[in-house]
PDB file of C-alpha atoms in Angstrom:
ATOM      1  CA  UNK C 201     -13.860   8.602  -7.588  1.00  0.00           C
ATOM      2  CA  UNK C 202     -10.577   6.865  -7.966  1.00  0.00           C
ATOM      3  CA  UNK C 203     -10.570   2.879  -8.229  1.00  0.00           C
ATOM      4  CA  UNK C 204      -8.922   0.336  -8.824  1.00  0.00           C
ATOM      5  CA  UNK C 205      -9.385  -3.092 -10.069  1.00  0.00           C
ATOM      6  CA  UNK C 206      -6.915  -6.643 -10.246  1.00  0.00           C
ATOM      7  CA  UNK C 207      -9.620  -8.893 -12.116  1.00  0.00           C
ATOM      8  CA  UNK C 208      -7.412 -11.803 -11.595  1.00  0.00           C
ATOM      9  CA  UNK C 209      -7.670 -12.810  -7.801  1.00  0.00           C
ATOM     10  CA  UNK C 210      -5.128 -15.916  -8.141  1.00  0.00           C
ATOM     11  CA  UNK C 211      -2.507 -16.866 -11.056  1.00  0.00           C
ATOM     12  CA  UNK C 212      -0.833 -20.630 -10.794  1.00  0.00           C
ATOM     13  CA  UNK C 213       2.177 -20.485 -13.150  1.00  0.00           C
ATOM     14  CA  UNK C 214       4.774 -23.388 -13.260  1.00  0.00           C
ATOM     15  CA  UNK C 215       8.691 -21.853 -12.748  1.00  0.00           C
ATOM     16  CA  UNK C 216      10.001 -19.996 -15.800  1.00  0.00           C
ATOM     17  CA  UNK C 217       6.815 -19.131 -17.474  1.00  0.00           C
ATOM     18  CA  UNK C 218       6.074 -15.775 -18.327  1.00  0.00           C
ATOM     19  CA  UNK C 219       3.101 -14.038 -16.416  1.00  0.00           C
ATOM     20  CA  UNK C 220       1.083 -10.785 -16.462  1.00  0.00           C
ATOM     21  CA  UNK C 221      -0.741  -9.485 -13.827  1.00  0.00           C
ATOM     22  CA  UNK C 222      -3.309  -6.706 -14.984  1.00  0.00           C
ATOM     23  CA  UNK C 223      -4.156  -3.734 -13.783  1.00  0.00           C
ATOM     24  CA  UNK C 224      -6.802  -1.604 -14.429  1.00  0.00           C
ATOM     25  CA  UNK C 225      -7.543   2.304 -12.867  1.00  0.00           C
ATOM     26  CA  UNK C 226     -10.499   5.146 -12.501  1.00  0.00           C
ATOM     27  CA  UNK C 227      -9.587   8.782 -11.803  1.00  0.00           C
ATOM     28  CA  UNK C 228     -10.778  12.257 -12.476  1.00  0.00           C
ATOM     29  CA  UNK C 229      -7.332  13.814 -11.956  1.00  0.00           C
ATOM     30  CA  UNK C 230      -5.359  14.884 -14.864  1.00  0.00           C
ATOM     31  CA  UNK C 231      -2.454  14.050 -12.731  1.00  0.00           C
ATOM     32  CA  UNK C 232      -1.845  10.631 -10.969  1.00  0.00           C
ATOM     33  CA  UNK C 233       0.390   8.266 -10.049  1.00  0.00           C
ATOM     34  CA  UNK C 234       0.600   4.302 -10.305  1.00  0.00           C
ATOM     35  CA  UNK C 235       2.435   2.120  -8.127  1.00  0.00           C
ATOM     36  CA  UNK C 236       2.991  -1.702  -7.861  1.00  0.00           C
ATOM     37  CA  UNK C 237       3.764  -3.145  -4.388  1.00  0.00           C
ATOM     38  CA  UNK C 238       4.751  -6.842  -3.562  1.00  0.00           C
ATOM     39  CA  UNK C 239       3.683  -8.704  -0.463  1.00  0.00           C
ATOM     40  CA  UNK C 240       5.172 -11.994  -0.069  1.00  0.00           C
ATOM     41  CA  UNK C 241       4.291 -14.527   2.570  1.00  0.00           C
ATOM     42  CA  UNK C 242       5.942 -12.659   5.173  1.00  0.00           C
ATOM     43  CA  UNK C 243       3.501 -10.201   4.815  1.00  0.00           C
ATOM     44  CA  UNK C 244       5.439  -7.366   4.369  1.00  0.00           C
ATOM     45  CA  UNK C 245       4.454  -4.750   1.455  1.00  0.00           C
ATOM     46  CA  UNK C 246       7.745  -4.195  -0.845  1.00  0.00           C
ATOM     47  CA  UNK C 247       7.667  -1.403  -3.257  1.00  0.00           C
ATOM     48  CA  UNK C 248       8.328  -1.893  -6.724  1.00  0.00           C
ATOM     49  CA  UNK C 249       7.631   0.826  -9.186  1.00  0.00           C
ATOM     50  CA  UNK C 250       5.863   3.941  -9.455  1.00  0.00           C
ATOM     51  CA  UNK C 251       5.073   5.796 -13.008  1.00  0.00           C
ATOM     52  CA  UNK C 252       3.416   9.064 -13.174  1.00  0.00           C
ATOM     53  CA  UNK C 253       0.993   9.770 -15.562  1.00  0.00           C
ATOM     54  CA  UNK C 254       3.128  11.713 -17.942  1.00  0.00           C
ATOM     55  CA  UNK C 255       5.087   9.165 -18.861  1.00  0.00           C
ATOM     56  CA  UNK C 256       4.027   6.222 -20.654  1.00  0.00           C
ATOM     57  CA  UNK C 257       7.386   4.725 -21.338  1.00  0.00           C
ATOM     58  CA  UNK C 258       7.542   1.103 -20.924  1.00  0.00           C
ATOM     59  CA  UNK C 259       9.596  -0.186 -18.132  1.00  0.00           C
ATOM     60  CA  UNK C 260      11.936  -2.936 -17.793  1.00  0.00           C
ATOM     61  CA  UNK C 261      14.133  -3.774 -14.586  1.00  0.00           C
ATOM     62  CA  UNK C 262      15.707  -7.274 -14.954  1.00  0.00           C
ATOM     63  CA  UNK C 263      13.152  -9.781 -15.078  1.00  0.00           C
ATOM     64  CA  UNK C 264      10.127  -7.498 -14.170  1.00  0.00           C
ATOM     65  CA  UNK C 265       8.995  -4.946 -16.845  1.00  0.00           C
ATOM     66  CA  UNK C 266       5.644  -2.936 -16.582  1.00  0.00           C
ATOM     67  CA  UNK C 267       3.341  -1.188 -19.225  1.00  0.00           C
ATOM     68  CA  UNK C 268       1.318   1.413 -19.034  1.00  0.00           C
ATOM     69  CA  UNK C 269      -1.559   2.284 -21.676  1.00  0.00           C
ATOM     70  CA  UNK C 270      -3.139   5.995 -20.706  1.00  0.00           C
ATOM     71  CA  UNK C 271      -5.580   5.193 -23.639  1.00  0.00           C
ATOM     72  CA  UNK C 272      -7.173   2.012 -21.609  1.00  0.00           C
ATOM     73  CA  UNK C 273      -6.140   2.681 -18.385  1.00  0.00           C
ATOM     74  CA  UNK C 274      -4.288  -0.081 -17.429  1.00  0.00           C
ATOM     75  CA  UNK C 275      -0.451  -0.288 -15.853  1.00  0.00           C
ATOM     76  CA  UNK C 276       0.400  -4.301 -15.977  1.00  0.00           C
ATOM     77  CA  UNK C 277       3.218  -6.219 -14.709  1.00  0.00           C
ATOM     78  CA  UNK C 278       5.297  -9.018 -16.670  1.00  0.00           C
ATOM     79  CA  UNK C 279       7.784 -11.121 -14.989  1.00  0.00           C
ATOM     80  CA  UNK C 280       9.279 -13.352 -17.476  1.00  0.00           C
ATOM     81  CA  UNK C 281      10.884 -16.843 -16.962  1.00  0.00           C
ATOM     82  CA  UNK C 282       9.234 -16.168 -12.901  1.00  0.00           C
ATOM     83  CA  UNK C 283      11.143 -18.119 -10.225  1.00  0.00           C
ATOM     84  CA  UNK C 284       9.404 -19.484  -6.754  1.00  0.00           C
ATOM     85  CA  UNK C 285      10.502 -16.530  -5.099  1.00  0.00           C
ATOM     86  CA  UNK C 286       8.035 -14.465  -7.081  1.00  0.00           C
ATOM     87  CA  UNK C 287       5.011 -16.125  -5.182  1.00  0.00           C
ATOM     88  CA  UNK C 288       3.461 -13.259  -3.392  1.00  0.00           C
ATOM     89  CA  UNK C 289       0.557 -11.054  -3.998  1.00  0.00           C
ATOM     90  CA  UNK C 290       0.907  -7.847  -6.211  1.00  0.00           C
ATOM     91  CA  UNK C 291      -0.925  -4.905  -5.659  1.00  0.00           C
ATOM     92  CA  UNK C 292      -1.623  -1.877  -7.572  1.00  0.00           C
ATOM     93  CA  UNK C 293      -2.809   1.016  -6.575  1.00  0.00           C
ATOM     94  CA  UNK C 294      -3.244   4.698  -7.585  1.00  0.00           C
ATOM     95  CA  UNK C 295      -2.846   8.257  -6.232  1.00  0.00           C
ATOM     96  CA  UNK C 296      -4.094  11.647  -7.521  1.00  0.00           C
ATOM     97  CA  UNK C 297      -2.033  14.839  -7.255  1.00  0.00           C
ATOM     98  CA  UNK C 298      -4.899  17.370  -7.692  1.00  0.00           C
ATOM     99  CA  UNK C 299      -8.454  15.695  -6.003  1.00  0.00           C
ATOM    100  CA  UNK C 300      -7.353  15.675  -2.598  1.00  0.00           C
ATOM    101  CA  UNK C 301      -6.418  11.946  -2.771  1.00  0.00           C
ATOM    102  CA  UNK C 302      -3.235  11.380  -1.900  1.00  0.00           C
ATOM    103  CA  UNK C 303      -2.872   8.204  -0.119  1.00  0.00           C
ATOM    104  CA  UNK C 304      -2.899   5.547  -2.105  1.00  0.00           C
ATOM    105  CA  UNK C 305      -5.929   3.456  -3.341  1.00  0.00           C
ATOM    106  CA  UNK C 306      -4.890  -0.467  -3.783  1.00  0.00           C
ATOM    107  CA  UNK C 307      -6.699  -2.974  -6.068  1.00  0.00           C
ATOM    108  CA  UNK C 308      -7.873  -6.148  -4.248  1.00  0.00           C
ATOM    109  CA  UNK C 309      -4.408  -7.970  -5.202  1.00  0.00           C
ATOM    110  CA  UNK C 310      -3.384 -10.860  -7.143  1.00  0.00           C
ATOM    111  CA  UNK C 311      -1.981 -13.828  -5.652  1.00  0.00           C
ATOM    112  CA  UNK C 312       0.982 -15.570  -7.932  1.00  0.00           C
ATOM    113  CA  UNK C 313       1.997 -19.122  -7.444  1.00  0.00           C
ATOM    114  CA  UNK C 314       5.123 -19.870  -9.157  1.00  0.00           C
ATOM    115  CA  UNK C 315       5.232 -23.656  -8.746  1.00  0.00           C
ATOM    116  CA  UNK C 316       9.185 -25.521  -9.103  1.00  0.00           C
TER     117      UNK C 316
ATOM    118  CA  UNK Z   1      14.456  -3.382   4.846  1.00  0.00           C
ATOM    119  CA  UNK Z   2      12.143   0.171   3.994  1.00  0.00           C
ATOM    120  CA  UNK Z   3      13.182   1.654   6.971  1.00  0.00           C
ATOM    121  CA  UNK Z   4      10.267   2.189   8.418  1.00  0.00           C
ATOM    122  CA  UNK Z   5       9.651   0.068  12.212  1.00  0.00           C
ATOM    123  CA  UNK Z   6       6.438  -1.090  13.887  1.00  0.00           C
ATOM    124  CA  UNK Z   7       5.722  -2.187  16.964  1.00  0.00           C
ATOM    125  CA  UNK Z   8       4.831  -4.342  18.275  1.00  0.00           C
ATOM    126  CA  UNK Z   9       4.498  -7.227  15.403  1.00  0.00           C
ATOM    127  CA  UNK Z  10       1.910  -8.973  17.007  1.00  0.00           C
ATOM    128  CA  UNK Z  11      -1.188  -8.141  19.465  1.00  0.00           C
ATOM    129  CA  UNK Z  12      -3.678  -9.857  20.844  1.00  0.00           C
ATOM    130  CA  UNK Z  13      -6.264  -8.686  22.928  1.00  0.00           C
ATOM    131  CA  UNK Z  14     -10.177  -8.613  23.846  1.00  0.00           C
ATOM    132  CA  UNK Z  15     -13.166  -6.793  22.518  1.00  0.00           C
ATOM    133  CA  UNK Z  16     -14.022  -3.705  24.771  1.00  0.00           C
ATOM    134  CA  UNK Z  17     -10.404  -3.150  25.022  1.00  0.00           C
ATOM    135  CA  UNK Z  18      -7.423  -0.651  24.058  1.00  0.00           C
ATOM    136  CA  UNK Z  19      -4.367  -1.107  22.248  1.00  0.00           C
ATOM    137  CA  UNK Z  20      -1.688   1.609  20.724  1.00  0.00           C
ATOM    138  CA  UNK Z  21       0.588   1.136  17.577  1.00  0.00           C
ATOM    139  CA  UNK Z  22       3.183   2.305  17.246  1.00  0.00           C
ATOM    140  CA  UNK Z  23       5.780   3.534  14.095  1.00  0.00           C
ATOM    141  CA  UNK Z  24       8.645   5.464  13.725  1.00  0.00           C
ATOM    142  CA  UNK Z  25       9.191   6.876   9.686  1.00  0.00           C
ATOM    143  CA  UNK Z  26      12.566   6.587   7.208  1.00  0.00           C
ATOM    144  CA  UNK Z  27      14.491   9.189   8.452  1.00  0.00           C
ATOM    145  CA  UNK Z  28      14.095  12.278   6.846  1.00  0.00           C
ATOM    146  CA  UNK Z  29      10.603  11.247   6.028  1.00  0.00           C
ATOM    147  CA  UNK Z  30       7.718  14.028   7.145  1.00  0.00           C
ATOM    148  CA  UNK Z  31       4.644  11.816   6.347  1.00  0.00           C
ATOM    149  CA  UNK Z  32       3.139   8.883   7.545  1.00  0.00           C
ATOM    150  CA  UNK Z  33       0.364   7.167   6.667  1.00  0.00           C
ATOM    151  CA  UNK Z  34      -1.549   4.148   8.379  1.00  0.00           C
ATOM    152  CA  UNK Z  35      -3.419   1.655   6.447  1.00  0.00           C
ATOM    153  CA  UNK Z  36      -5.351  -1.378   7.761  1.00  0.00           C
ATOM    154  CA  UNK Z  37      -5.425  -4.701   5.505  1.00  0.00           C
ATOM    155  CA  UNK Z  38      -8.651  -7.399   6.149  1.00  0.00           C
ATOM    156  CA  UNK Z  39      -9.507  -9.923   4.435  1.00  0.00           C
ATOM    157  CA  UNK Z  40     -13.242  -8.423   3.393  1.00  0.00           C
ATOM    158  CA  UNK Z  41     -12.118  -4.825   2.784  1.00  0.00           C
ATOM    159  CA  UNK Z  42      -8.070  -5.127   1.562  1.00  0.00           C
ATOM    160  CA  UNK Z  43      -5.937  -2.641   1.546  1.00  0.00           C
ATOM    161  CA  UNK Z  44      -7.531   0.418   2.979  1.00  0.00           C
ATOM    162  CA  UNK Z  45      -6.609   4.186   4.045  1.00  0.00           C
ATOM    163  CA  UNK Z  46      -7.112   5.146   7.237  1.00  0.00           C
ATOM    164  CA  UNK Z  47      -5.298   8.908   7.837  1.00  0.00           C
ATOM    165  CA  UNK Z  48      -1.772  10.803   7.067  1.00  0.00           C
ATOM    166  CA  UNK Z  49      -0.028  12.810   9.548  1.00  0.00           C
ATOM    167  CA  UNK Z  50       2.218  15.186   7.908  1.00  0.00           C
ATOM    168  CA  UNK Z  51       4.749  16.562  10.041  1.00  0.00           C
ATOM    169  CA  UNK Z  52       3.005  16.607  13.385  1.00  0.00           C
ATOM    170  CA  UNK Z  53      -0.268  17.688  11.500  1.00  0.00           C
ATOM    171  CA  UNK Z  54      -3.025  15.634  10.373  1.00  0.00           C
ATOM    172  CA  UNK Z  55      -3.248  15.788   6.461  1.00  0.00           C
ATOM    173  CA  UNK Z  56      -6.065  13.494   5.210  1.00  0.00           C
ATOM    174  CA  UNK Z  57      -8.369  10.950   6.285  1.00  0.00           C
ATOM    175  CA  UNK Z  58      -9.932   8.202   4.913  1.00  0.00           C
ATOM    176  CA  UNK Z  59     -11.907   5.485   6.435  1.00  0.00           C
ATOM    177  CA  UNK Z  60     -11.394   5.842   9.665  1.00  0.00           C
ATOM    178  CA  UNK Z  61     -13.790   5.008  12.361  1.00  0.00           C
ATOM    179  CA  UNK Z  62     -14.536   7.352  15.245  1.00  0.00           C
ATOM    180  CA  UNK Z  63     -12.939   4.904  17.883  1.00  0.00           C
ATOM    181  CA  UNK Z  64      -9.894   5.031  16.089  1.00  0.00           C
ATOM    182  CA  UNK Z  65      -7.215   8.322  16.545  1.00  0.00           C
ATOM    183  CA  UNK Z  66      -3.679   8.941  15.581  1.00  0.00           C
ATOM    184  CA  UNK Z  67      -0.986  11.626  16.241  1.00  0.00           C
ATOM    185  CA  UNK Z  68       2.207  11.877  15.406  1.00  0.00           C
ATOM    186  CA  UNK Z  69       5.084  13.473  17.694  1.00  0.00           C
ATOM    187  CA  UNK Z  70       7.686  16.282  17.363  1.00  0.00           C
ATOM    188  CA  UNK Z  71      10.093  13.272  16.730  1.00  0.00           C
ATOM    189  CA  UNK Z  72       7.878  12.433  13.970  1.00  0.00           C
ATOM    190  CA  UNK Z  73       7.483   9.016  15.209  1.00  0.00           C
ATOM    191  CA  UNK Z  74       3.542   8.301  14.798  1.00  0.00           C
ATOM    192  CA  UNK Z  75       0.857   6.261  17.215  1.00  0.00           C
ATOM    193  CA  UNK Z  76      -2.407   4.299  16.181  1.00  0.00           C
ATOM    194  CA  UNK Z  77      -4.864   4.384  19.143  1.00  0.00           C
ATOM    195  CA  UNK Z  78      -7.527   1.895  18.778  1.00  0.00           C
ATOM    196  CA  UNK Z  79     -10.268   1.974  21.580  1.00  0.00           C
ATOM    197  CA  UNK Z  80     -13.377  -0.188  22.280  1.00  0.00           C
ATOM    198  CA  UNK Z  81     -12.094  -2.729  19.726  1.00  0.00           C
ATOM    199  CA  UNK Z  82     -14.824  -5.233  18.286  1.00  0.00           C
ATOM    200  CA  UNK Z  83     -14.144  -8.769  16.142  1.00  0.00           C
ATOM    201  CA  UNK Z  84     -14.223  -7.178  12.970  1.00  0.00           C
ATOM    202  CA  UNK Z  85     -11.026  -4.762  14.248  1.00  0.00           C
ATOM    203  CA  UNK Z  86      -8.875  -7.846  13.736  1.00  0.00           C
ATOM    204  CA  UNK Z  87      -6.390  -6.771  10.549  1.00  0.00           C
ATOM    205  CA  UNK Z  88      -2.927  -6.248   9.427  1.00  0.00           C
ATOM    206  CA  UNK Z  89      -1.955  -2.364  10.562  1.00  0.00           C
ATOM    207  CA  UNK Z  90       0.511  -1.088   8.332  1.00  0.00           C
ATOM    208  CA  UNK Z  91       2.121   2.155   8.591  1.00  0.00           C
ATOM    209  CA  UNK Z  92       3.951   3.673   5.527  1.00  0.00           C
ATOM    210  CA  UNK Z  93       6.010   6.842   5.089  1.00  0.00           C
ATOM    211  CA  UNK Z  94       7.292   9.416   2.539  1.00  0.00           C
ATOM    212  CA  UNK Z  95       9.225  12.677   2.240  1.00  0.00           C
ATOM    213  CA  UNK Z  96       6.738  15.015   2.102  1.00  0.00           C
ATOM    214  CA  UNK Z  97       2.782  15.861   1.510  1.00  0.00           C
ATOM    215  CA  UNK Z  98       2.302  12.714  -1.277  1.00  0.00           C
ATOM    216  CA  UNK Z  99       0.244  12.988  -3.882  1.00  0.00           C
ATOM    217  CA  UNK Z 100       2.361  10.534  -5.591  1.00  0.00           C
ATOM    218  CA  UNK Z 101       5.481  12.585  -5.945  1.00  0.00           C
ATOM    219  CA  UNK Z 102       7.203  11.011  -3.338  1.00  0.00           C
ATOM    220  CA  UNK Z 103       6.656   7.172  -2.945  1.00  0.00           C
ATOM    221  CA  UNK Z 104       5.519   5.477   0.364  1.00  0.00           C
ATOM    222  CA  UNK Z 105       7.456   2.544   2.175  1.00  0.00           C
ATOM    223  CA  UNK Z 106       5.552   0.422   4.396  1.00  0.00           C
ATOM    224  CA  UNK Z 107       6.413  -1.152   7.392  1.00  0.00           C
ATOM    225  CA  UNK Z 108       6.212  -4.793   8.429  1.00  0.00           C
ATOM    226  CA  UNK Z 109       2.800  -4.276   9.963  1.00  0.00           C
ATOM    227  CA  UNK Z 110       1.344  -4.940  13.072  1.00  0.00           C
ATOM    228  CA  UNK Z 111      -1.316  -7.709  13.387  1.00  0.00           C
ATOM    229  CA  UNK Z 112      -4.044  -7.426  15.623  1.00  0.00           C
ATOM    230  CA  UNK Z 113      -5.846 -10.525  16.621  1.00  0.00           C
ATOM    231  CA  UNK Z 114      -9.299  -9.355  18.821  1.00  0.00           C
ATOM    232  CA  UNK Z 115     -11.068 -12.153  20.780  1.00  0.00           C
TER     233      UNK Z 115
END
């Protein structure tokens, strides 16, 4: 079964450090998908990126840049120099193309604090 | 702004009771999908209409029900609600079937307070 796991619950970070959030994925399917979504305190869930699994390129888009690792399974998120406007929580979650699950399966989320 | 609406942004109601949600896709978008976010189970699935036809389901209980209109605009029907019903209700949408090929945009959510 498909699953996915955030190990780090909450990150505290003072402004313009650089911070990863990991991100770490199960599936059967030979073909899947990754996605990272953004919910700040609002509470709304902003989409950020989504990578297939056919392309392991690295990914950079201004301060946010993501890497993806087939061979351990993990997709995680750098943003460098991070500003207070980055506090939210960051999910990631997977879907499958093939094994019927197409909706997507979130990890538990992990909350930044970017402190000024 | 996804494009996606939901209404209405906040609800509060009893246990025993009824309530409908309410979302109307991106335009051009076929699918929607509702999730429910709590604070003991996250981020969870609960069913994807696909242009008028239900696609998948995931945990959905049986007092729960969805359909989605010829105008593609979709409803969450949640009946004999209990305590633990309390959540965020989001409803995303995409261009077609999913799978990942086409990416989902969520809406703002509805929350649900039960008392």
């Amino acid at each position: 079964a498909q699953k996915v796991t955030q190990a780090q619950t909450e990150i505290s970070v003072v402004e313009k450090e650089d911070v990863t959030l990991d991100c770490v994925y199960e599936t059967r399917d030979t073909t899947y998908y990754l996605f990272w979504y953004k919910q700040p305190p609002s509470g709304e869930l902003v989409f950020l990126i989504r990578r297939n699994s056919f392309d392991e390129q690295n990914e950079i888009s201004g301060r946010y840049s993501w890497n993806f690792q087939k061979s351990t399974s993990s997709f995680n998120f750098t943003i460098t120099a991070s500003q207070v406007v980055d506090s939210a929580v960051y999910f990631c979650a997977l879907s499958e193309r093939y094994t019927g699950r197409r909706a997507l399966t979130f990890g538990s989320g992990t909350r930044l604090q970017v402190q000024p | 702004d996804s494009g996606v609406t939901q209404t209405p942004k906040h609800l509060i109601t009893a246990t025993g009771q009824r309530v409908t949600l309410r979302c109307s896709p991106r335009s051009g978008d076929l699918s929607v999908y509702w999730y429910q976010q709590s604070l003991d189970q996250g981020l969870q699935f609960l069913i994807q209409y696909y242009n008028g036809e239900e696609r998948a389901k995931g945990n959905i209980l049986e007092r729960f029900s969805a359909q989605q209109f010829p105008d593609l605009h979709s409803e969450l029907n949640l009946s004999s609600l209990e305590l633990g019903d309390s959540a965020l209700y989001f409803c995303a949408s995409s261009e077609s079937t999913g799978g990942g090929t086409d990416t989902q945009y969520f809406g703002p959510g509805t929350r649900l307070t039960v008392l």
